[in-house]
XYZ file of C-alpha atoms in Angstrom:
671
model
C 0.006 -0.003 0.006
C 2.801 2.361 0.935
C 4.484 2.147 -2.465
C 1.206 3.057 -4.221
C 0.754 6.103 -1.979
C 4.352 7.208 -2.600
C 3.856 6.708 -6.324
C 0.727 8.877 -6.220
C 2.234 11.763 -4.229
C 5.391 11.794 -6.394
C 3.469 11.746 -9.667
C 3.192 14.890 -11.854
C 0.734 17.526 -10.687
C -1.808 17.046 -13.498
C -1.733 13.293 -13.024
C -2.451 13.751 -9.323
C -5.383 16.083 -10.128
C -6.754 13.535 -12.593
C -6.589 10.756 -10.017
C -8.277 12.987 -7.434
C -11.115 13.918 -9.840
C -11.616 10.272 -10.719
C -11.805 9.399 -7.041
C -14.374 12.188 -6.442
C -16.536 11.048 -9.340
C -16.498 7.416 -8.253
C -17.157 8.227 -4.580
C -19.909 10.686 -5.592
C -21.613 7.990 -7.673
C -21.404 5.537 -4.785
C -22.913 8.033 -2.329
C -25.635 8.981 -4.852
C -26.675 5.345 -5.153
C -26.499 4.885 -1.392
C -28.663 7.979 -0.851
C -31.414 6.549 -3.082
C -31.308 3.276 -1.181
C -31.667 5.139 2.121
C -34.506 7.261 0.736
C -36.543 4.217 -0.204
C -36.052 2.483 3.177
C -36.463 5.356 5.619
C -38.857 8.177 6.341
C -37.559 11.558 6.994
C -37.977 12.069 10.757
C -37.623 15.775 10.377
C -40.770 16.274 8.166
C -43.649 17.136 10.573
C -47.409 17.396 9.963
C -47.065 21.194 10.039
C -44.482 21.007 7.218
C -46.843 18.941 5.116
C -49.716 21.419 5.752
C -47.511 24.343 4.698
C -46.582 22.613 1.485
C -50.214 21.906 0.630
C -51.165 25.565 1.253
C -48.287 26.722 -0.963
C -49.423 24.357 -3.697
C -53.000 25.629 -3.594
C -51.848 29.252 -3.736
C -49.705 28.654 -6.787
C -52.611 26.787 -8.504
C -50.210 24.103 -9.528
C -49.617 20.436 -8.838
C -48.952 19.613 -5.194
C -45.317 20.291 -4.428
C -43.281 17.246 -3.454
C -41.617 17.340 -0.086
C -38.265 19.127 -0.833
C -36.806 17.505 2.191
C -37.729 14.105 0.995
C -35.127 12.673 -1.355
C -32.456 15.273 -0.473
C -30.013 12.579 0.589
C -30.221 11.035 -2.821
C -29.779 14.263 -4.907
C -26.560 14.809 -6.920
C -26.280 18.451 -5.777
C -26.396 17.385 -2.144
C -23.564 14.906 -2.710
C -21.449 17.467 -4.601
C -22.015 20.162 -1.946
C -21.013 17.821 0.862
C -17.871 16.561 -0.948
C -16.601 19.913 -2.186
C -17.497 21.909 0.886
C -17.108 19.775 4.032
C -18.185 22.792 6.078
C -21.641 22.807 4.385
C -24.369 22.343 7.037
C -27.026 20.475 5.109
C -29.905 18.551 6.535
C -30.217 14.822 6.108
C -32.436 12.089 7.160
C -29.379 10.032 8.220
C -26.679 11.665 10.342
C -24.114 8.871 9.868
C -24.565 9.080 6.106
C -23.863 12.880 6.068
C -20.925 12.384 8.398
C -19.306 9.871 6.036
C -19.731 12.204 3.021
C -18.263 15.094 5.037
C -15.230 13.009 6.001
C -14.668 11.967 2.383
C -15.010 15.597 1.239
C -12.613 16.782 3.902
C -10.001 14.192 2.908
C -10.363 14.674 -0.841
C -11.074 18.347 -1.312
C -9.539 19.938 1.739
C -6.520 17.809 2.636
C -5.574 16.187 -0.676
C -6.356 19.163 -2.926
C -4.512 21.685 -0.793
C -1.644 19.228 -0.414
C -1.513 18.786 -4.195
C -1.445 22.510 -4.875
C 1.171 23.077 -2.169
C 3.229 20.176 -3.410
C 3.037 21.434 -7.012
C 4.220 24.872 -5.876
C 7.068 23.396 -3.850
C 8.089 21.069 -6.713
C 8.137 24.007 -9.143
C 10.252 26.079 -6.775
C 12.579 23.133 -6.219
C 12.940 22.657 -9.985
C 13.760 26.314 -10.438
C 16.334 26.144 -7.621
C 17.873 23.064 -9.197
C 17.924 24.516 -12.712
C 15.471 21.992 -14.143
C 12.928 24.483 -15.537
C 13.322 25.409 -19.205
C 12.100 28.585 -20.898
C 11.828 29.853 -24.438
C 14.391 32.511 -25.430
C 15.715 34.358 -28.440
C 18.560 36.853 -28.915
C 20.140 35.546 -25.718
C 23.599 34.555 -24.534
C 24.491 31.010 -23.510
C 27.359 30.090 -21.177
C 27.917 26.333 -21.230
C 29.832 25.228 -18.172
C 31.123 27.183 -15.212
C 34.644 28.038 -14.123
C 36.570 31.032 -12.810
C 35.820 33.035 -15.983
C 32.008 32.949 -15.743
C 31.802 36.112 -13.623
C 34.039 38.068 -15.977
C 32.039 37.053 -19.049
C 28.723 38.071 -17.457
C 30.197 41.389 -16.371
C 31.462 42.120 -19.880
C 28.115 41.257 -21.420
C 26.298 43.549 -19.011
C 28.866 46.295 -19.645
C 27.970 46.197 -23.338
C 31.424 45.024 -24.479
C 29.916 42.999 -27.320
C 28.210 45.869 -29.181
C 24.805 44.191 -28.732
C 21.874 44.376 -26.323
C 23.400 44.166 -22.845
C 19.985 43.505 -21.236
C 19.403 40.212 -23.070
C 18.843 37.036 -21.145
C 21.895 35.011 -20.135
C 21.608 31.247 -19.635
C 24.276 29.548 -17.516
C 24.110 25.819 -18.333
C 26.232 23.827 -15.929
C 26.562 20.508 -14.146
C 27.212 22.376 -10.884
C 24.648 22.341 -8.120
C 22.463 25.278 -9.109
C 21.919 26.651 -5.603
C 25.675 26.863 -5.028
C 26.283 28.361 -8.450
C 23.547 30.963 -7.871
C 25.056 31.904 -4.510
C 28.559 32.093 -6.012
C 27.473 34.503 -8.739
C 25.220 36.535 -6.461
C 28.181 37.367 -4.235
C 30.165 38.666 -7.210
C 27.557 40.353 -9.387
C 25.549 43.502 -8.845
C 21.747 43.513 -8.932
C 21.842 44.948 -12.436
C 24.290 42.297 -13.620
C 22.088 39.539 -12.131
C 19.076 40.752 -14.105
C 17.741 38.252 -16.662
C 20.173 35.572 -15.499
C 18.831 32.024 -15.746
C 20.329 28.720 -14.579
C 20.025 25.371 -16.304
C 21.497 22.255 -14.797
C 22.651 19.612 -17.225
C 25.465 18.080 -19.207
C 26.952 19.569 -22.362
C 27.762 16.337 -24.201
C 24.237 15.220 -25.118
C 21.910 16.836 -27.613
C 18.888 16.331 -25.383
C 20.479 18.625 -22.792
C 21.510 21.295 -25.324
C 18.277 21.481 -27.385
C 16.350 23.450 -24.684
C 19.021 26.215 -24.895
C 17.470 27.404 -28.214
C 20.934 27.760 -29.716
C 19.497 28.599 -33.143
C 18.185 31.854 -31.714
C 21.182 32.696 -29.501
C 23.520 35.650 -30.111
C 26.751 34.162 -28.764
C 27.701 30.911 -27.072
C 30.613 30.485 -24.641
C 31.775 26.907 -24.064
C 33.785 26.893 -20.833
C 33.460 23.403 -19.400
C 33.444 22.722 -15.678
C 35.978 23.753 -13.060
C 38.444 20.970 -12.151
C 36.817 18.627 -14.658
C 38.968 15.818 -16.072
C 39.049 15.930 -19.870
C 37.444 19.361 -20.056
C 38.936 20.117 -23.501
C 37.580 16.922 -25.052
C 34.153 17.627 -23.598
C 34.184 21.183 -24.939
C 35.176 20.044 -28.432
C 32.410 17.415 -28.360
C 29.987 20.188 -27.359
C 30.998 22.126 -30.486
C 30.195 19.083 -32.618
C 26.746 18.734 -31.054
C 26.030 22.429 -31.606
C 27.041 21.966 -35.236
C 24.548 19.098 -35.553
C 21.800 21.248 -33.996
C 22.497 24.100 -36.418
C 22.699 21.715 -39.357
C 19.382 20.035 -38.509
C 17.693 23.418 -38.156
C 19.126 24.558 -41.493
C 17.851 21.448 -43.264
C 14.440 21.796 -41.610
C 14.060 25.412 -42.683
C 15.658 24.634 -46.069
C 17.848 27.684 -45.878
C 21.301 28.671 -44.698
C 21.166 29.771 -41.063
C 23.389 32.616 -39.922
C 26.595 31.375 -38.331
C 26.556 31.194 -34.554
C 29.470 33.072 -32.896
C 31.003 30.612 -30.480
C 33.943 30.967 -28.064
C 35.604 27.637 -27.308
C 37.733 27.558 -24.145
C 40.667 25.139 -24.146
C 42.203 24.655 -20.719
C 45.408 22.961 -21.821
C 47.992 24.777 -23.933
C 48.825 21.504 -25.685
C 45.217 21.181 -26.882
C 45.200 24.829 -27.950
C 48.407 24.291 -29.941
C 47.002 21.132 -31.566
C 43.896 22.943 -32.743
C 46.118 25.675 -34.169
C 47.887 23.152 -36.352
C 45.257 20.485 -37.022
C 41.851 21.517 -38.205
C 38.505 20.464 -36.731
C 35.797 19.113 -39.017
C 35.449 21.586 -41.879
C 31.650 21.447 -41.685
C 31.817 23.140 -38.298
C 32.920 26.390 -39.942
C 29.834 26.253 -42.159
C 27.504 26.731 -39.195
C 29.688 28.151 -36.415
C 31.945 31.195 -36.281
C 34.431 29.538 -33.954
C 37.001 31.358 -31.827
C 39.239 29.222 -29.603
C 41.013 30.693 -26.609
C 43.225 29.618 -23.749
C 43.630 31.458 -20.456
C 47.399 31.793 -20.719
C 47.745 32.268 -24.466
C 44.983 34.840 -24.526
C 46.570 36.895 -21.769
C 49.971 36.734 -23.458
C 48.457 38.017 -26.695
C 46.638 40.858 -24.948
C 49.611 41.999 -22.850
C 52.189 41.867 -25.627
C 49.863 43.420 -28.183
C 49.657 46.570 -26.063
C 45.952 46.314 -25.197
C 44.484 48.464 -22.458
C 42.348 46.480 -20.044
C 41.121 46.538 -16.445
C 40.912 50.262 -15.958
C 44.338 51.384 -14.726
C 46.363 48.711 -16.526
C 48.290 49.865 -19.562
C 50.261 47.221 -21.403
C 51.506 49.542 -24.149
C 54.441 50.345 -21.814
C 56.003 46.928 -22.477
C 57.962 48.140 -25.511
C 58.053 51.850 -24.656
C 61.718 51.693 -23.658
C 62.680 50.342 -27.065
C 64.210 53.645 -28.114
C 65.309 52.568 -31.608
C 68.323 54.858 -31.296
C 71.716 54.413 -32.923
C 73.057 52.358 -30.019
C 70.533 49.647 -30.839
C 70.428 48.357 -27.280
C 69.022 44.872 -26.871
C 65.735 44.323 -25.116
C 65.751 41.956 -22.153
C 62.401 40.430 -21.250
C 62.883 38.956 -17.760
C 60.529 36.234 -16.507
C 60.659 35.279 -12.821
C 59.112 31.898 -12.142
C 58.029 29.621 -14.950
C 54.775 27.766 -15.488
C 52.014 27.761 -18.093
C 51.356 31.503 -17.975
C 55.050 32.313 -18.220
C 55.584 29.862 -21.067
C 52.815 31.627 -23.005
C 54.444 35.027 -22.303
C 57.853 33.784 -23.451
C 56.498 32.337 -26.699
C 54.344 35.379 -27.500
C 57.319 37.664 -26.812
C 59.275 35.642 -29.388
C 56.436 36.241 -31.842
C 56.084 40.008 -31.489
C 59.386 41.434 -30.151
C 60.841 42.202 -33.592
C 62.000 45.698 -34.518
C 63.600 45.376 -37.927
C 66.669 47.448 -37.064
C 69.132 44.904 -35.746
C 67.983 45.036 -32.137
C 67.837 41.676 -30.388
C 65.363 40.512 -27.765
C 66.762 38.290 -25.037
C 64.123 36.306 -23.116
C 65.663 35.546 -19.697
C 63.942 32.898 -17.588
C 64.968 32.561 -13.937
C 63.597 29.440 -12.290
C 64.827 26.727 -9.944
C 64.203 24.158 -12.714
C 65.700 26.252 -15.550
C 68.006 23.539 -16.885
C 65.141 21.127 -17.299
C 63.080 23.827 -19.004
C 65.939 24.638 -21.349
C 66.262 21.015 -22.450
C 62.509 20.869 -23.030
C 62.601 24.047 -25.141
C 65.481 22.856 -27.276
C 63.779 19.519 -27.959
C 60.424 21.048 -28.869
C 61.792 23.940 -30.934
C 64.840 22.645 -32.854
C 64.948 25.726 -35.068
C 65.567 28.261 -32.290
C 68.829 29.388 -33.884
C 66.923 30.462 -36.998
C 65.518 33.364 -34.951
C 68.476 35.676 -35.281
C 66.853 38.556 -33.383
C 65.446 36.389 -30.539
C 67.460 34.569 -27.880
C 66.604 32.494 -24.821
C 68.617 32.589 -21.617
C 67.838 30.084 -18.833
C 69.228 30.806 -15.351
C 68.705 28.202 -12.622
C 68.102 30.095 -9.393
C 65.402 31.335 -7.028
C 63.594 34.525 -7.986
C 64.381 36.235 -4.662
C 67.915 34.958 -4.128
C 70.839 37.303 -3.527
C 72.413 36.391 -6.857
C 69.179 36.988 -8.774
C 68.661 40.409 -7.188
C 72.242 41.344 -7.997
C 71.757 40.398 -11.664
C 68.534 42.410 -11.912
C 70.243 45.413 -10.320
C 73.124 45.187 -12.810
C 70.767 44.994 -15.789
C 68.837 48.032 -14.568
C 72.055 50.022 -13.790
C 73.328 49.457 -17.325
C 70.150 51.109 -18.533
C 69.316 48.059 -20.562
C 65.900 47.945 -22.219
C 64.490 45.787 -19.411
C 60.960 44.520 -18.849
C 60.197 42.230 -15.897
C 57.288 39.788 -15.586
C 56.630 38.185 -12.207
C 54.398 35.229 -12.850
C 54.123 32.885 -9.891
C 50.944 30.842 -9.602
C 50.413 32.094 -6.038
C 49.113 35.683 -6.363
C 50.601 36.732 -3.018
C 54.036 35.442 -3.991
C 53.869 37.313 -7.295
C 52.751 40.495 -5.547
C 55.466 40.325 -2.895
C 58.338 39.655 -5.326
C 57.025 42.083 -7.932
C 56.883 44.966 -5.472
C 60.146 44.064 -3.751
C 62.552 44.107 -6.694
C 65.769 46.168 -6.320
C 64.779 49.829 -5.899
C 66.675 50.870 -9.001
C 64.099 48.953 -11.093
C 61.348 51.375 -10.050
C 63.700 54.357 -10.195
C 64.624 53.543 -13.822
C 60.931 53.232 -14.695
C 61.343 49.611 -15.757
C 57.999 48.131 -16.861
C 56.984 45.456 -14.340
C 54.152 43.012 -14.963
C 52.719 41.115 -11.975
C 50.352 38.203 -12.323
C 47.180 38.369 -10.227
C 43.978 36.355 -10.435
C 41.774 39.194 -9.163
C 42.438 42.931 -9.173
C 41.391 43.893 -5.677
C 42.837 44.897 -2.335
C 46.410 46.111 -2.392
C 46.830 45.315 -6.116
C 43.953 47.588 -7.148
C 45.641 50.785 -6.014
C 49.381 50.185 -5.740
C 50.271 51.350 -9.263
C 48.694 54.723 -8.502
C 51.766 55.450 -6.400
C 54.522 57.372 -8.262
C 57.061 54.756 -7.100
C 55.152 52.008 -8.935
C 54.185 54.083 -11.929
C 55.278 51.382 -14.412
C 53.831 48.463 -12.435
C 50.854 46.769 -14.100
C 48.901 43.640 -13.261
C 47.763 40.921 -15.626
C 46.241 37.473 -15.643
C 42.951 38.563 -14.033
C 40.232 35.989 -14.581
C 37.663 38.700 -15.313
C 39.493 39.714 -18.517
C 40.345 36.316 -19.945
C 38.221 36.498 -23.067
C 38.598 39.609 -25.255
C 35.358 39.005 -27.243
C 36.998 40.435 -30.326
C 35.783 38.885 -33.571
C 37.093 42.047 -35.281
C 40.590 40.585 -35.073
C 39.408 37.860 -37.402
C 38.052 40.535 -39.734
C 41.587 41.905 -40.032
C 42.970 38.401 -40.441
C 40.485 37.668 -43.247
C 41.501 40.843 -45.047
C 45.181 39.890 -44.775
C 44.441 36.480 -46.260
C 42.442 38.008 -49.082
C 45.373 40.309 -49.878
C 47.685 37.273 -49.911
C 45.405 35.422 -52.349
C 45.275 38.458 -54.645
C 49.031 38.626 -54.616
C 49.285 34.953 -55.534
C 46.829 35.511 -58.390
C 48.787 38.512 -59.625
C 51.889 36.296 -59.942
C 49.807 33.456 -61.370
C 50.776 31.200 -58.469
C 47.503 30.498 -56.705
C 47.025 26.732 -56.518
C 43.592 25.643 -55.232
C 44.979 22.193 -54.410
C 47.077 23.760 -51.638
C 45.362 24.151 -48.232
C 46.921 27.595 -47.683
C 45.449 28.943 -50.947
C 41.806 28.336 -49.964
C 39.250 31.034 -49.188
C 38.894 31.868 -45.496
C 35.754 29.766 -45.010
C 37.629 26.619 -46.051
C 41.050 27.647 -44.731
C 42.622 25.184 -42.253
C 43.044 26.495 -38.733
C 46.845 26.626 -38.824
C 46.709 29.076 -41.739
C 44.043 31.160 -40.023
C 46.441 31.607 -37.128
C 49.157 32.593 -39.611
C 46.916 35.538 -40.468
C 45.946 36.292 -36.863
C 49.455 36.696 -35.480
C 50.368 39.575 -37.859
C 47.504 41.498 -36.233
C 49.238 41.073 -32.851
C 52.470 42.687 -34.014
C 50.845 45.781 -35.529
C 51.363 47.935 -32.363
C 55.109 47.170 -32.489
C 55.284 48.167 -36.149
C 53.505 51.408 -35.382
C 55.999 52.181 -32.584
C 58.862 51.501 -34.982
C 57.437 53.896 -37.542
C 57.004 56.637 -34.961
C 60.673 56.320 -34.011
C 62.343 55.642 -37.350
C 60.198 57.006 -40.161
C 61.090 60.366 -41.724
C 57.621 60.800 -43.183
C 55.046 58.939 -41.046
C 52.801 61.509 -39.434
C 49.660 60.469 -37.496
C 48.125 63.825 -38.366
C 48.448 63.170 -42.099
C 47.330 59.554 -42.328
C 45.399 59.915 -45.567
C 48.418 61.220 -47.497
C 50.683 58.567 -45.987
C 48.289 55.784 -46.976
C 48.195 57.025 -50.555
C 52.003 57.029 -50.717
C 52.047 53.482 -49.366
C 49.659 52.341 -52.117
C 51.636 54.124 -54.865
C 54.960 52.603 -53.816
C 53.441 49.146 -53.329
C 52.067 49.354 -56.876
C 55.604 50.043 -58.061
C 56.852 47.031 -56.095
C 54.218 44.774 -57.664
C 54.952 45.977 -61.181
C 58.691 45.370 -60.825
C 58.975 42.352 -58.535
C 59.815 40.053 -61.443
C 62.271 42.477 -63.149
C 66.044 42.290 -62.840
C 68.072 44.230 -60.302
C 69.190 46.848 -62.847
C 65.625 47.690 -63.827
C 64.547 47.946 -60.168
C 67.511 50.200 -59.465
C 66.454 52.602 -62.214
C 62.912 52.685 -60.850
C 64.294 53.411 -57.372
C 66.207 56.377 -58.742
C 63.039 57.675 -60.350
C 61.174 57.819 -57.020
C 60.647 61.146 -55.290
C 62.339 61.696 -51.887
C 59.013 61.044 -50.178
C 58.544 57.864 -52.203
C 62.001 56.628 -51.233
C 61.282 57.261 -47.551
C 58.001 55.384 -47.817
C 59.807 52.516 -49.590
C 62.225 52.338 -46.635
C 59.251 52.228 -44.252
C 57.713 49.391 -46.237
C 60.895 47.334 -46.076
C 61.315 47.957 -42.345
C 57.784 46.662 -41.763
C 58.376 43.778 -44.173
C 61.572 42.817 -42.332
C 59.664 42.842 -39.022
C 56.967 40.676 -40.609
C 59.540 38.216 -41.924
C 61.203 37.966 -38.502
C 57.780 37.378 -36.965
C 57.019 34.701 -39.566
C 60.296 32.896 -38.822
C 59.432 32.890 -35.083
C 55.957 31.574 -35.866
C 57.397 28.714 -37.894
C 60.144 27.890 -35.399
C 57.659 27.854 -32.507
C 55.499 25.492 -34.539
C 58.462 23.090 -34.790
C 59.911 24.071 -38.185
C 63.620 24.123 -39.114
C 65.671 25.471 -41.985
C 66.283 23.392 -45.078
C 67.397 24.221 -48.611
C 64.934 24.210 -51.480
C 66.119 20.702 -52.258
C 65.123 19.344 -48.836
C 61.943 21.356 -48.219
C 59.397 19.056 -46.575
C 56.021 20.094 -45.194
C 55.505 16.866 -43.256
C 58.901 17.114 -41.587
C 58.462 20.874 -41.048
C 61.482 21.953 -43.109
C 61.428 25.275 -44.970
C 64.042 27.129 -47.052
C 62.806 30.656 -46.234
C 63.928 30.589 -42.610
C 66.717 33.024 -43.521
C 67.236 36.786 -43.017
C 64.982 39.092 -45.051
C 67.924 40.370 -47.107
C 68.574 36.876 -48.463
C 65.078 36.452 -49.883
C 64.309 36.921 -53.561
C 62.418 40.052 -54.498
C 59.355 37.990 -55.227
C 59.370 36.363 -51.794
C 59.944 39.706 -50.123
C 56.546 40.699 -51.483
C 54.935 38.050 -49.291
C 56.175 40.034 -46.268
C 55.477 43.476 -47.686
C 51.846 42.776 -48.562
C 50.483 41.793 -45.111
C 52.378 44.639 -43.436
C 50.972 47.291 -45.734
C 47.514 45.761 -45.784
C 47.460 45.775 -41.979
C 48.394 49.458 -41.938
C 45.753 50.305 -44.488
C 43.107 48.565 -42.389
C 44.208 49.888 -38.997
C 45.101 53.407 -40.053
C 41.985 53.596 -42.188
C 39.807 52.673 -39.195
C 41.646 55.196 -36.980
C 41.091 57.893 -39.598
C 37.399 56.957 -39.658
C 37.171 57.373 -35.907
């Protein structure tokens, strides 16, 4: 009996109501029949002779048939039964007190106790479902965050701050396997009331279509796939989630028989190894048909933002990193010092090697001080066999503690020599980073050396310390709230660079559609997309170089400068295949301004070539002659200085540099 009761009270609300109504109908029918039986066997003791006389008088007055005794037969009427069952407090008269008592008890149990219990239970179940993230709603033009980790708060804050150039008041769905009550409390403590507005929680997995369908992804604005905090295999789960979203979009497209707009999707990859793999080996090509995919990694993303001179987090200004590169005649080398080495620091070191190119003979020395430096050095040399091909980039591994006497002495010597020094303190423990970063030799702060200190959150002491004149050049990075830059515009620049490259190939008659790198952007493998993204990162460095070295570049006369760039580039294109003598005569025919612009173009092209060499080396490539060039073995003959390239190959470096300037300077002029 108990299991049947439990099954009833745990059934869905409408099923419980149906059972209750069925019970009322059956019990009502039973009592109706019983009332008729009682009516035929008993006389109503409450009908007196006076009552009968009154009824007869009433009948005579109305000149109608004699009225039947309204009391008689009341126990057997349907209305009487219904009144007693629905309203147990109804004081009706009956010829049988025990019979009325039984109906009242049944009505009390069914309509008062059970019905109120059902309604209360339905309310509590609904509330419990909402608390547990089991209620689903219909949305459109909304944001979806799949998974929850330390970046969730930052993403919500950026959406609400309008960083995505879309409606910041749209609904946000957080779909996570976490216990919803804990997740709700976690976010409530970190978000304002305005930021919490229109925030909905779904509890579920991300690796099944049944769990993702209720998110209405076809109508969403942007999807963020984060995975769960401390989850094993988070990257594999996130990639599988992308595949499921692709299937959802594909099915919807086939159902509507039209091409659906691509869904912007940010894919978080926790491991740098996975991030690197997806840079070199493409995901299913069909994914790019339905999804505008942007992969990012916590460490790689921060390295790109810091070393590209972006301004984030209010007071933080990362453009200072290369400010001390004076580009003077002494051509002092730049030393990028990294104290402590882990995943964040590895990303900084590699990104520095990608962008710290100045085209004037200056060298960047990346110095890593760590207690396991020798082991790190061996690992670097084994993974990147072509390090020596980077003539303007060097790595220096020093095995020591970051706060040892010897280390402090070295840092003091580097600062005293007025070297172009930048220091990055990157320990995983924020307090350790803060202590060491603010306790470097005093000459570091006196010489205005840029100091970068890793912090997970910008609060407390870290939020105000760089307002002090002593720490004017101290900036913090690595904050979890600024992990994702939400910038699909970078890909717009990358697409334009690739289009310029394809046009250049066509102009030389060398575009080969059988080659993966010669495909249109939509079908371009991921490794070649990244080859167009990294030139965007180095643009700020090129602009600094022009400001220091150019005799003609003037930010106040951008339009004229752009026209000169186009004119000289046209000359380069027309004469790339001519002999040296013919090019020399054309050079002599250029105006002084044209010659200066040509020098600017080659400086930028040289920087681009140095960047390209670093990109290849850090992807595992080595130098080989034309005879031994091998794509599978990552051997390439162009890993040589810019001056040793043929004029035709130099054009491959000139074109992206000038195209990037046309795009960037053109947009700045428009602003």
